[in-house]
Amino acid sequence: VKVEEKLFQNRYRVDAGRPHIQIKDEELCASECETQQCTVCCPAGCYTLEGNGRVVLITDGCLECGTCRIICNDHRNVAWEYPRGGYGVLFKFG
Ligand code: SF4
């Protein structure tokens, strides 16, 4: 089974209006971050790079892996918390 097919089995409950991860300063992503690695490393593709160099974060589908929190170590521009109970990803194994 391909990893994409496995991921498709996950379920996700969106906590509308209360994203568990936020970019603290969007201006910083555009003006001071040279690599914008979050747009490449997030396995769920939550971060996208806009044409104007801005990074857009949509947390729906986040796998709660913590990669973006670690990778933004230079700027520490990611505010990261686990979703509230009952929200977020529901993994299905097997
Ligand atoms: Fe993407 Fe992982 Fe960060 Fe979620 S925790 S937004 S899946 S890198």
Coordinates of C-alpha atoms in Angstrom, one line a residue, residues 10-62:
N10 CA -6.9 9.1 8.3
R11 CA -9.8 11.2 9.4
Y12 CA -9.5 14.8 10.4
R13 CA -11.9 16.9 12.6
V14 CA -11.4 20.6 12.0
D15 CA -11.6 22.9 15.0
A16 CA -13.1 25.7 13.0
G17 CA -11.6 29.1 13.8
R18 CA -9.1 27.7 16.3
P19 CA -6.1 26.4 14.3
H20 CA -3.6 24.6 16.6
I21 CA -0.6 26.0 14.7
Q22 CA -0.1 29.5 13.7
I23 CA 2.5 31.6 12.0
K24 CA 3.4 34.2 14.5
D25 CA 4.6 36.9 12.1
E26 CA 3.7 36.4 8.5
E27 CA 5.8 39.3 7.4
L28 CA 8.9 37.6 8.8
C29 CA 8.3 34.5 6.5
A30 CA 8.2 36.8 3.4
S31 CA 11.1 39.1 4.3
E32 CA 13.6 37.3 6.5
C33 CA 13.3 33.6 5.9
E34 CA 15.5 32.5 3.0
T35 CA 14.6 28.9 2.7
Q36 CA 11.0 28.6 3.7
Q37 CA 11.5 24.9 4.4
C38 CA 8.1 24.4 5.9
T39 CA 6.6 24.6 2.4
V40 CA 8.7 21.6 1.4
C41 CA 9.0 19.5 4.6
C42 CA 5.4 19.3 5.9
P43 CA 4.2 15.8 4.9
A44 CA 0.6 17.1 4.8
G45 CA 1.3 20.0 2.6
C46 CA -0.1 22.5 5.1
Y47 CA 2.3 25.3 4.1
T48 CA 2.2 26.7 0.7
L49 CA 4.4 29.3 -0.9
E50 CA 2.6 32.1 -2.7
G51 CA 4.0 33.9 -5.7
N52 CA 4.9 37.0 -3.7
G53 CA 7.0 35.0 -1.3
R54 CA 4.4 34.7 1.4
V55 CA 3.8 31.5 3.3
V56 CA 0.2 30.4 3.8
L57 CA -0.7 27.9 6.5
I58 CA -3.8 25.8 6.5
T59 CA -3.7 23.3 9.3
D60 CA -6.6 21.1 8.1
G61 CA -5.1 17.6 7.6
C62 CA -2.1 18.3 9.9

